[in-house]
Coordinates of C-alpha atoms in Angstrom, one line a residue:
M19 CA 0.2 -0.1 -0.2
Q20 CA 1.4 3.5 -1.1
N21 CA 1.8 6.2 1.5
Q22 CA -0.3 9.0 0.6
L23 CA 1.2 11.5 3.2
K24 CA 2.3 14.5 0.8
I25 CA 5.4 16.3 2.1
K26 CA 6.8 19.9 1.3
V27 CA 10.7 20.0 2.1
A28 CA 13.1 22.8 1.6
G29 CA 17.0 23.0 1.1
I30 CA 18.9 26.1 1.7
H31 CA 22.5 26.8 0.3
L32 CA 23.7 29.7 2.7
A33 CA 26.1 32.2 1.1
G34 CA 27.7 35.1 2.8
P35 CA 25.5 38.0 3.9
N36 CA 26.7 40.3 1.2
S37 CA 26.7 37.7 -1.7
T38 CA 23.9 37.0 -4.2
K39 CA 24.7 33.2 -4.0
T40 CA 22.3 32.4 -1.6
T41 CA 19.6 29.6 -3.0
L42 CA 16.3 28.0 -1.6
V43 CA 14.8 24.9 -3.1
I44 CA 11.4 23.6 -2.5
M45 CA 10.4 20.0 -3.3
T46 CA 7.1 18.1 -2.8
G47 CA 6.4 14.5 -3.1
H48 CA 4.4 11.4 -1.0
L49 CA 6.5 10.3 2.0
G50 CA 8.1 6.9 0.8
E51 CA 7.5 7.0 -2.9
G52 CA 10.6 8.4 -3.8
N53 CA 9.2 11.1 -6.2
L54 CA 10.4 14.1 -4.6
K55 CA 10.2 16.8 -7.4
I56 CA 11.0 20.6 -7.8
A57 CA 8.2 22.9 -6.7
G58 CA 10.5 26.1 -6.7
I59 CA 13.8 27.7 -7.0
Y60 CA 14.6 30.9 -5.4
D61 CA 18.2 32.0 -6.5
R62 CA 20.1 35.0 -6.2
M63 CA 18.9 35.8 -2.8
G64 CA 21.1 38.7 -2.1
T65 CA 20.1 42.2 -0.2
I66 CA 18.1 44.2 -2.4
N67 CA 17.8 48.0 -1.3
K68 CA 16.8 48.1 2.3
L69 CA 15.6 44.3 2.0
F70 CA 18.3 42.1 3.7
S71 CA 18.7 38.5 2.3
D72 CA 18.0 37.3 5.7
D73 CA 14.5 38.8 5.1
R74 CA 13.9 37.3 1.7
L75 CA 14.8 34.0 3.1
Y76 CA 12.4 34.4 6.3
D77 CA 9.5 35.7 3.9
V78 CA 9.8 32.8 1.6
L79 CA 10.1 30.1 4.2
R80 CA 7.0 31.9 6.1
S81 CA 4.9 31.8 3.1
E82 CA 6.0 28.0 1.9
A83 CA 5.8 26.5 5.3
P84 CA 7.7 23.3 4.7
D85 CA 7.6 20.4 7.0
R86 CA 11.3 20.0 6.9
V87 CA 14.2 22.5 6.5
M88 CA 17.6 21.6 5.8
I89 CA 20.6 24.1 5.5
D90 CA 24.2 23.4 4.5
S91 CA 25.4 25.8 7.5
P92 CA 26.4 24.8 10.9
L93 CA 23.7 25.8 13.4
T94 CA 25.9 25.5 16.6
V95 CA 29.3 27.1 17.7
P96 CA 32.2 25.3 19.0
P97 CA 32.5 25.0 23.0
C98 CA 35.0 27.8 23.1
V99 CA 32.7 30.1 21.2
A100 CA 29.8 29.5 23.4
C101 CA 31.6 29.8 26.7
T102 CA 30.5 32.5 29.0
R103 CA 33.2 31.8 31.7
A104 CA 34.7 35.1 33.0
S105 CA 38.1 33.4 32.9
C106 CA 39.6 30.5 31.2
P107 CA 41.7 27.7 32.4
G108 CA 42.8 26.2 29.3
V109 CA 41.7 23.4 27.4
N110 CA 43.2 20.8 29.6
A111 CA 41.8 22.1 32.8
C112 CA 38.5 23.0 31.3
D113 CA 35.5 21.5 32.8
D114 CA 33.3 22.0 30.0
I115 CA 31.6 18.5 29.2
A116 CA 31.8 19.2 25.4
V117 CA 35.6 19.8 26.1
A118 CA 36.3 17.1 28.1
Y119 CA 34.4 14.6 25.6
M120 CA 36.3 16.0 22.4
Q121 CA 39.7 15.2 24.2
K122 CA 38.4 11.5 25.4
L123 CA 37.5 11.3 21.6
V124 CA 40.9 12.2 20.4
E125 CA 42.6 10.0 22.9
T126 CA 40.5 6.8 21.9
Q127 CA 41.6 7.4 18.1
S128 CA 45.3 7.5 19.3
G129 CA 46.2 4.4 17.3
K130 CA 45.2 6.0 14.1
K131 CA 47.1 8.6 12.0
K132 CA 47.3 11.7 13.9
K133 CA 46.2 15.1 11.8
K134 CA 45.8 18.0 13.7
P135 CA 45.7 18.9 17.1
M136 CA 41.9 18.9 18.4
N137 CA 40.8 22.7 18.8
P138 CA 37.8 23.7 21.0
Q139 CA 37.6 27.3 19.4
T140 CA 37.0 25.8 15.8
Q141 CA 35.5 22.3 16.1
R142 CA 32.6 21.0 17.6
I143 CA 31.9 17.6 18.9
W144 CA 30.7 16.2 15.4
D145 CA 34.0 17.7 13.5
V146 CA 36.1 15.6 16.1
K147 CA 33.8 12.6 16.2
E148 CA 34.2 12.1 12.4
W149 CA 37.8 13.2 12.3
Y150 CA 39.2 10.1 11.1
E151 CA 36.4 9.0 9.0
W152 CA 36.8 11.3 6.0
H153 CA 39.2 12.5 3.6
P154 CA 41.3 15.4 4.6
S155 CA 39.4 17.8 2.1
L156 CA 36.3 17.2 4.0
Q157 CA 37.4 18.3 7.3
E158 CA 37.2 22.3 7.7
P159 CA 36.3 23.0 11.1
T160 CA 32.8 24.5 11.8
Y161 CA 34.2 27.8 12.9
S162 CA 36.9 28.3 10.3
A163 CA 37.9 31.5 9.0
N164 CA 35.4 30.9 6.0
K165 CA 32.8 29.5 7.6
A166 CA 32.3 31.5 10.6
P167 CA 30.3 34.3 9.2
L168 CA 27.9 31.8 7.7
V169 CA 27.4 30.0 11.0
V170 CA 26.3 33.6 12.8
R171 CA 24.1 33.7 9.9
S172 CA 22.3 30.3 10.2
I173 CA 22.1 30.8 13.8
T174 CA 20.3 34.3 13.3
L175 CA 17.9 32.9 10.8
Q176 CA 17.0 30.0 12.9
R177 CA 16.1 32.7 15.7
R178 CA 13.9 34.6 13.0
L179 CA 12.1 31.6 12.2
R180 CA 11.5 30.7 15.8
S181 CA 9.3 34.0 16.0
L182 CA 6.7 32.5 13.6
E183 CA 3.4 31.6 14.7
E184 CA 4.4 27.8 13.9
P185 CA 8.0 27.9 14.3
I186 CA 9.9 26.3 11.6
Q187 CA 13.6 24.3 12.9
L188 CA 16.4 24.2 10.7
F189 CA 18.4 20.8 10.5
E190 CA 22.1 20.8 9.4
T191 CA 23.8 18.9 6.7
S192 CA 27.0 19.2 4.7
I193 CA 27.0 19.1 1.1
P194 CA 30.5 18.0 0.5
H195 CA 29.7 14.9 3.2
A196 CA 26.3 14.1 1.8
L197 CA 27.6 13.8 -1.8
S198 CA 30.3 11.6 -0.6
S199 CA 27.9 9.3 1.3
F200 CA 25.7 9.1 -1.8
V201 CA 28.5 8.4 -4.2
E202 CA 29.3 5.3 -2.1
Q203 CA 25.9 4.2 -1.2
L204 CA 24.7 4.2 -4.9
E205 CA 28.1 2.8 -5.8
L206 CA 28.7 6.0 -8.2
P207 CA 32.2 6.9 -9.4
P208 CA 33.8 8.4 -6.6
E209 CA 35.2 11.6 -8.5
L210 CA 31.6 12.5 -8.6
G211 CA 31.9 13.4 -4.8
Y212 CA 34.1 16.3 -5.3
Q213 CA 34.2 17.1 -9.1
Y214 CA 30.4 18.6 -9.2
R215 CA 32.3 21.8 -8.4
A216 CA 34.9 21.6 -11.0
F217 CA 35.5 24.3 -13.9
G218 CA 34.4 23.0 -17.3
I219 CA 33.1 19.6 -16.0
G220 CA 30.9 20.2 -13.0
R221 CA 27.7 20.6 -14.8
E222 CA 28.4 17.3 -16.3
Q223 CA 29.1 15.7 -13.1
R224 CA 26.3 17.0 -11.5
Q225 CA 24.1 15.8 -14.0
K226 CA 25.4 12.4 -13.3
L227 CA 24.7 12.5 -9.8
V228 CA 21.1 13.2 -10.3
R229 CA 20.7 10.6 -12.6
G230 CA 22.4 8.2 -10.0
L231 CA 19.5 9.5 -7.3
M232 CA 17.0 8.8 -9.9
K233 CA 18.0 5.5 -10.7
A234 CA 17.8 4.9 -6.8
G235 CA 14.3 6.1 -6.8
V236 CA 15.3 9.4 -4.4
V237 CA 13.8 12.0 -6.9
D238 CA 12.1 11.8 -10.0
G239 CA 14.5 14.1 -12.4
H240 CA 12.2 16.9 -12.7
M241 CA 13.8 20.2 -13.7
M242 CA 17.3 18.5 -13.8
G243 CA 18.7 21.3 -16.1
E244 CA 17.8 23.8 -13.8
V245 CA 18.9 22.3 -10.7
T246 CA 22.2 21.6 -12.2
A247 CA 22.9 24.8 -13.6
S248 CA 25.0 26.1 -10.9
V249 CA 26.8 24.6 -7.8
E250 CA 24.4 27.1 -6.0
T251 CA 21.2 25.7 -6.9
F252 CA 22.6 22.0 -6.8
S253 CA 23.6 22.3 -3.2
A254 CA 20.1 23.6 -2.5
F255 CA 18.7 20.9 -4.2
I256 CA 20.8 18.1 -2.3
A257 CA 20.0 20.0 0.9
A258 CA 16.2 19.5 0.0
I259 CA 16.8 15.9 -0.5
M260 CA 18.3 15.5 2.9
A261 CA 15.2 17.3 4.4
G262 CA 13.1 14.7 2.7
L263 CA 15.4 11.7 3.6
E264 CA 15.3 13.0 7.3
L265 CA 11.6 12.7 7.3
K266 CA 11.9 9.2 5.8
D267 CA 14.3 8.3 8.7
K268 CA 17.1 7.5 6.0
V269 CA 19.6 9.8 7.9
S270 CA 22.5 9.5 10.5
R271 CA 21.1 10.4 13.6
P272 CA 22.6 11.5 16.7
E273 CA 23.2 9.0 19.7
N274 CA 21.6 11.3 22.2
A275 CA 20.3 14.6 23.1
F276 CA 23.9 16.1 24.1
F277 CA 25.1 15.4 20.5
T278 CA 22.1 17.2 19.1
D279 CA 22.6 20.1 21.3
Q280 CA 26.3 20.1 20.3
G281 CA 25.3 20.3 16.9
W282 CA 24.6 17.1 14.5
V283 CA 25.2 17.0 10.7
F284 CA 22.3 14.6 9.0
L285 CA 23.9 12.6 6.2
P286 CA 22.0 9.9 4.2
E287 CA 21.7 6.3 5.3
L288 CA 19.5 5.2 2.3
E289 CA 19.8 1.6 3.9
G290 CA 18.2 2.7 7.3
G291 CA 15.1 1.9 9.0
S292 CA 11.5 2.6 7.8
P293 CA 10.0 5.8 8.0
P294 CA 7.9 6.4 11.2
E295 CA 4.2 5.9 10.9
Q296 CA 3.4 9.4 12.1
P297 CA 6.4 11.9 11.1
V298 CA 6.5 14.8 13.0
I299 CA 6.0 17.7 10.8
N300 CA 5.7 21.3 11.2

């Protein structure tokens, strides 16, 4: 028997506040049927006159009222950034649970090849937990010089969305990590996981990724030309797919509420459990 619960999901590719590259993709479909299709693309969402980019995102999300929203930017900050202590005892003497847990994670991985020292000023628990699982190119810290402005922007947007009569919660993913997972799980050529941004061949590689998702029954391929036209639209498209997979319980999940509070990056698990009978939607 087919599941007739129709869902609406949104994916956000967040760019800098002064950039015009922020993009929002809306998708609709029936939960459990793998037929998510594009319902709307909002690209080049920069500031116009006195209307800030954040205002434009807020207005569209308020109007669309999606059941899930996935964003490709961190929604929490590292322990040292969140710290409100009047004085700092240093990392080794810190009594913060998150810092202690991060140190313990590093110690338990001592037998593996060491990469860089753990730094609670730039890394969250998820960063350290996944440290040894990914290629070095995917290990940019949460609060790096490139990402810190985006973190502030995404957290501010989340606060705005909480002011709605029916608040919208943002969920976090990482496009490079998600694509790496898709490539592995769908047994696609490994280079598709990073060449989607490549000059000259990027669009062709993005189209190959979409065809792989179509073959797996994740999406129906509607408007493939539009969603693969730019890296930004494609990134928002992948984020929207992740929102749909989260509703279907086809994503990696935190082990406990502590991990959730510290920040969790949802990634695809296409062979995961069955979707909940009554998924919680906005």
